[in-house]
Amino acid sequence: MRNDPPNHPFLDHLTAPLRNKPECRARAEAMLQEAFDPHSPAAPLPPLPARATSRKLRMILPWAAACIALVLGIFANWPAIRTYHHISNLDIFNPYSGLPAPDTDGLGERERLLLGEPGLDPVEQRHRLHLHDPENPAYYMDYAVAYLSAREELPPGFLDTAARIAPDNAAFLCFAAAVIGRDSYEKLHTGGGQPREVDGVRLPAPAVEANYEITNEEDFHAACRLLSKAAELPEFRTYWNDMALARLALLPSDSLGEMIDAMFLAFMSTSHMIHFRGIADLISARAEMLSKEGDSEAFITLTAEHDALKAVIAENQDLNLVNELVYEVKARATDINFHAAAERLELQELTGKYLRQRDGFQTARDTRDIRRHHGDDFFDTRHMPAIALQALPMIASQVESPPPLTGAELKPLRLAEHAFLGSIAALALLLAMLLAGTVVALSRFIIPRHIRHPASRLAALPGTADMLWIIIPGAIAPVLLHFLIMRHTPLGGRDYGLHTDYWMPAAQYAALLLTLLIAPPLLARWRLSPWLAALGVSKRVQAFPLVVLASSAIWILAAYPMLTRFGLSAPVVFILAIPLLLFIGLLFTTLVRMIKSPPPARLARAAAASAALPAYAIAAVAMIALIPAHQARERHWVVQDTLIRIDPMASEPDTYEFRVAAVKRAEIKAILGIE
């Protein structure tokens, strides 16, 4: 004979929230009376008033902590979010758009002017910097470039100032010559030769002699006289490296975001050889003019001056790839025109000399074009960092024999990117757990009230030990295990760049999310089983959730070997999708059973879901602890990078681009015969 359910303390506790709803309570009592067995080994109940208070606190406190963790996570990860947004929206033609203003708090006047005062006109800023140290030629060159960009002319007294502060630097005279002579001639369109085919590759037509028409003889001859004077000076410096390193020393560059911002801010508006490209047209126009006038003696003098100027520029202390590429274009263009001029003047020795140089540049260009067409790889891009992949292959293709890249050089930036991804993924998982908890909390409302309220009371029955059994294995242990796997094993794809093998870390993060979503309800069902047994619910755990959980564990172990051996083929994608498909099936079947199952089973599912909510909240809180750990690893590896990061304390840059620039300079000097 069954006891009267409302008189039993266990059932009275479950129906207590319905005291003021007689009709609903009657339905709950009828359901419980039908299922309840007083002879089952139900756990004893603690005092009800204390339990009622602890139930509310146990539900409220974890979610309050999770919401605080969300705010802290966004705040801690805001630099990473901004960096990701900046990289994804990077405009190669305007890379400075969207850059944050540099932090100048606590800096002196000179340092603030170096970085740029917010709201201050760039020309005025650089003028003030020059006035701060009038004898510094680097500041004056920087000011002259900004002045030219804004006002299309040289600053007043440019040549006099340059002669006073840098009398031996030919760069100032070349800069002035390019500006003064830029409108003194018109470059005529002369067409070109026919495209060629070499080794099965269609190559563009080789460049031919350019023709010029002098439109302002006074400015043209003034510019040519400046170039003649420049050829007599012993050095050529644009101060590009000096200004960049001075700015870098004032900017933080210990994380990926800081490094990218610092690189752009440091090199923004910094002068380099591109401002001197007009001198090649001036020299070529003068060579054509002298050859057509038949003035062999003046042409020979011009060749001597030009050779001297090329030798001086070749020793430019501001070594960088842009400088060397502009220098190559300038040297190649003048060699073509000097060869044609020497031929007209029938100067056999000079004709042969410039023919060899012209053909040397053409052969080097053809070699690079053929290699690019065939897709020759200079290094294994699978292990290259994603950021470096955007630039380094293109940089390496500018020389015939690019410097090799070792695994030790690729490792720091690649691991920094993985750590950066880890901090972003931790925030994403935090949001996912909060969203999942919200969905689970709201899903209870699809259950009738006479089941939902007893389920909520049932979920509050597990004690502290029971909750620890749910939270530690279900929320904390998976997060710690995931962190150890990603940091100390290759399973997260740390040996590969994110651009090609992002599926490896993605699989690990997805497996972690599935584990965090499935394990807490299973553990909650286990810890609730003594009470559920009193309601006739079997203690046996269903196989489907265990299969999904096991598939995610297999996913963790199998994704790396499968992707490294077979790549992202269709069978591999299908196999990797199996845990996700199973999880979707689990969600669907759970939803159906929440609606269609017998009332005791629905009560058990709702109670297990409610009991798992604190574990979801704790998992979200655990994610916030991963963000500082990932950020610390990111900074650890960024400061060790020599691939693209310039050490602000170095005497000169030593990144891969600068090593390629050194090779480029050596190749150009070999073609020109400069020792």
Tab-separated table of N, CA, C and O in Angstrom, residues 518-530 532 537-550 586 590 593 604-605 608:
chain	number	residue	atom	x	y	z
A	518	ILE	N	28.108	18.234	-22.765
A	518	ILE	CA	27.510	16.917	-22.529
A	518	ILE	C	27.827	16.374	-21.143
A	518	ILE	O	26.960	15.786	-20.479
A	519	ALA	N	29.072	16.550	-20.682
A	519	ALA	CA	29.487	15.906	-19.431
A	519	ALA	C	28.704	16.374	-18.208
A	519	ALA	O	28.265	15.528	-17.398
A	520	PRO	N	28.471	17.678	-17.974
A	520	PRO	CA	27.754	18.081	-16.754
A	520	PRO	C	26.359	17.474	-16.623
A	520	PRO	O	26.010	16.989	-15.529
A	521	PRO	N	25.512	17.451	-17.672
A	521	PRO	CA	24.198	16.796	-17.484
A	521	PRO	C	24.303	15.304	-17.168
A	521	PRO	O	23.508	14.782	-16.369
A	522	LEU	N	25.274	14.612	-17.793
A	522	LEU	CA	25.452	13.193	-17.477
A	522	LEU	C	25.853	13.003	-16.022
A	522	LEU	O	25.326	12.113	-15.320
A	523	LEU	N	26.786	13.813	-15.542
A	523	LEU	CA	27.211	13.705	-14.144
A	523	LEU	C	26.095	14.108	-13.195
A	523	LEU	O	25.934	13.513	-12.109
A	524	ALA	N	25.313	15.113	-13.590
A	524	ALA	CA	24.189	15.521	-12.739
A	524	ALA	C	23.154	14.402	-12.641
A	524	ALA	O	22.609	14.136	-11.553
A	525	ARG	N	22.899	13.743	-13.758
A	525	ARG	CA	21.955	12.619	-13.740
A	525	ARG	C	22.464	11.508	-12.820
A	525	ARG	O	21.677	10.880	-12.081
A	526	TRP	N	23.761	11.279	-12.843
A	526	TRP	CA	24.356	10.256	-11.968
A	526	TRP	C	24.205	10.621	-10.501
A	526	TRP	O	23.811	9.790	-9.673
A	527	ARG	N	24.496	11.892	-10.148
A	527	ARG	CA	24.409	12.293	-8.744
A	527	ARG	C	22.966	12.408	-8.258
A	527	ARG	O	22.697	12.377	-7.055
A	528	LEU	N	22.023	12.557	-9.188
A	528	LEU	CA	20.609	12.625	-8.812
A	528	LEU	C	19.953	11.245	-8.770
A	528	LEU	O	18.788	11.118	-8.356
A	529	SER	N	20.677	10.230	-9.199
A	529	SER	CA	20.068	8.906	-9.363
A	529	SER	C	19.438	8.342	-8.080
A	529	SER	O	18.400	7.672	-8.155
A	530	PRO	N	19.991	8.562	-6.858
A	530	PRO	CA	19.294	8.022	-5.670
A	530	PRO	C	17.893	8.587	-5.519
A	530	PRO	O	16.966	7.861	-5.131
A	532	LEU	N	16.116	9.988	-8.051
A	532	LEU	CA	15.333	9.610	-9.227
A	532	LEU	C	14.827	8.178	-9.124
A	532	LEU	O	13.747	7.852	-9.626
A	537	VAL	N	12.680	6.137	-11.946
A	537	VAL	CA	13.533	6.415	-13.099
A	537	VAL	C	14.785	5.556	-12.987
A	537	VAL	O	15.444	5.523	-11.944
A	538	SER	N	15.111	4.844	-14.048
A	538	SER	CA	16.253	3.935	-14.035
A	538	SER	C	17.566	4.704	-13.828
A	538	SER	O	17.740	5.831	-14.312
A	539	LYS	N	18.496	4.071	-13.100
A	539	LYS	CA	19.819	4.659	-12.907
A	539	LYS	C	20.712	4.493	-14.137
A	539	LYS	O	21.770	5.123	-14.232
A	540	ARG	N	20.308	3.679	-15.074
A	540	ARG	CA	21.143	3.392	-16.239
A	540	ARG	C	21.266	4.632	-17.129
A	540	ARG	O	20.266	5.241	-17.501
A	541	VAL	N	22.513	4.983	-17.448
A	541	VAL	CA	22.763	6.126	-18.323
A	541	VAL	C	22.565	5.692	-19.763
A	541	VAL	O	23.029	4.620	-20.178
A	542	GLN	N	21.876	6.501	-20.535
A	542	GLN	CA	21.628	6.168	-21.929
A	542	GLN	C	22.929	6.172	-22.726
A	542	GLN	O	23.854	6.937	-22.451
A	543	ALA	N	22.950	5.322	-23.741
A	543	ALA	CA	24.191	5.126	-24.503
A	543	ALA	C	24.498	6.278	-25.453
A	543	ALA	O	25.673	6.597	-25.700
A	544	PHE	N	23.464	6.936	-25.985
A	544	PHE	CA	23.699	7.948	-27.013
A	544	PHE	C	24.596	9.089	-26.516
A	544	PHE	O	25.586	9.450	-27.178
A	545	PRO	N	24.324	9.701	-25.353
A	545	PRO	CA	25.228	10.759	-24.887
A	545	PRO	C	26.660	10.268	-24.674
A	545	PRO	O	27.617	11.004	-24.947
A	546	LEU	N	26.798	9.022	-24.192
A	546	LEU	CA	28.148	8.486	-23.998
A	546	LEU	C	28.871	8.301	-25.330
A	546	LEU	O	30.088	8.520	-25.429
A	547	VAL	N	28.133	7.917	-26.363
A	547	VAL	CA	28.743	7.767	-27.691
A	547	VAL	C	29.230	9.113	-28.199
A	547	VAL	O	30.343	9.228	-28.745
A	548	VAL	N	28.417	10.146	-28.033
A	548	VAL	CA	28.830	11.486	-28.481
A	548	VAL	C	30.056	11.950	-27.704
A	548	VAL	O	31.002	12.516	-28.272
A	549	LEU	N	30.050	11.708	-26.389
A	549	LEU	CA	31.194	12.106	-25.573
A	549	LEU	C	32.446	11.340	-25.985
A	549	LEU	O	33.540	11.912	-26.079
A	550	ALA	N	32.313	10.057	-26.257
A	550	ALA	CA	33.461	9.247	-26.689
A	550	ALA	C	33.962	9.700	-28.058
A	550	ALA	O	35.173	9.731	-28.310
A	586	LEU	N	21.805	14.297	-30.870
A	586	LEU	CA	21.535	14.250	-29.427
A	586	LEU	C	20.636	15.402	-28.997
A	586	LEU	O	19.708	15.221	-28.201
A	590	THR	N	16.944	14.782	-27.445
A	590	THR	CA	16.700	15.309	-26.094
A	590	THR	C	15.489	16.220	-26.087
A	590	THR	O	14.644	16.162	-25.175
A	593	ARG	N	12.370	14.087	-26.373
A	593	ARG	CA	12.066	13.371	-25.133
A	593	ARG	C	11.599	14.319	-24.036
A	593	ARG	O	10.831	13.919	-23.155
A	604	ALA	N	13.103	13.934	-14.674
A	604	ALA	CA	14.521	13.621	-14.486
A	604	ALA	C	15.398	14.454	-15.418
A	604	ALA	O	16.446	14.971	-15.010
A	605	ARG	N	14.970	14.599	-16.667
A	605	ARG	CA	15.768	15.385	-17.609
A	605	ARG	C	15.818	16.856	-17.204
A	605	ARG	O	16.864	17.499	-17.269
A	608	ALA	N	18.148	17.169	-14.184
A	608	ALA	CA	19.562	17.050	-14.548
A	608	ALA	C	20.051	18.311	-15.254
A	608	ALA	O	21.171	18.786	-15.018
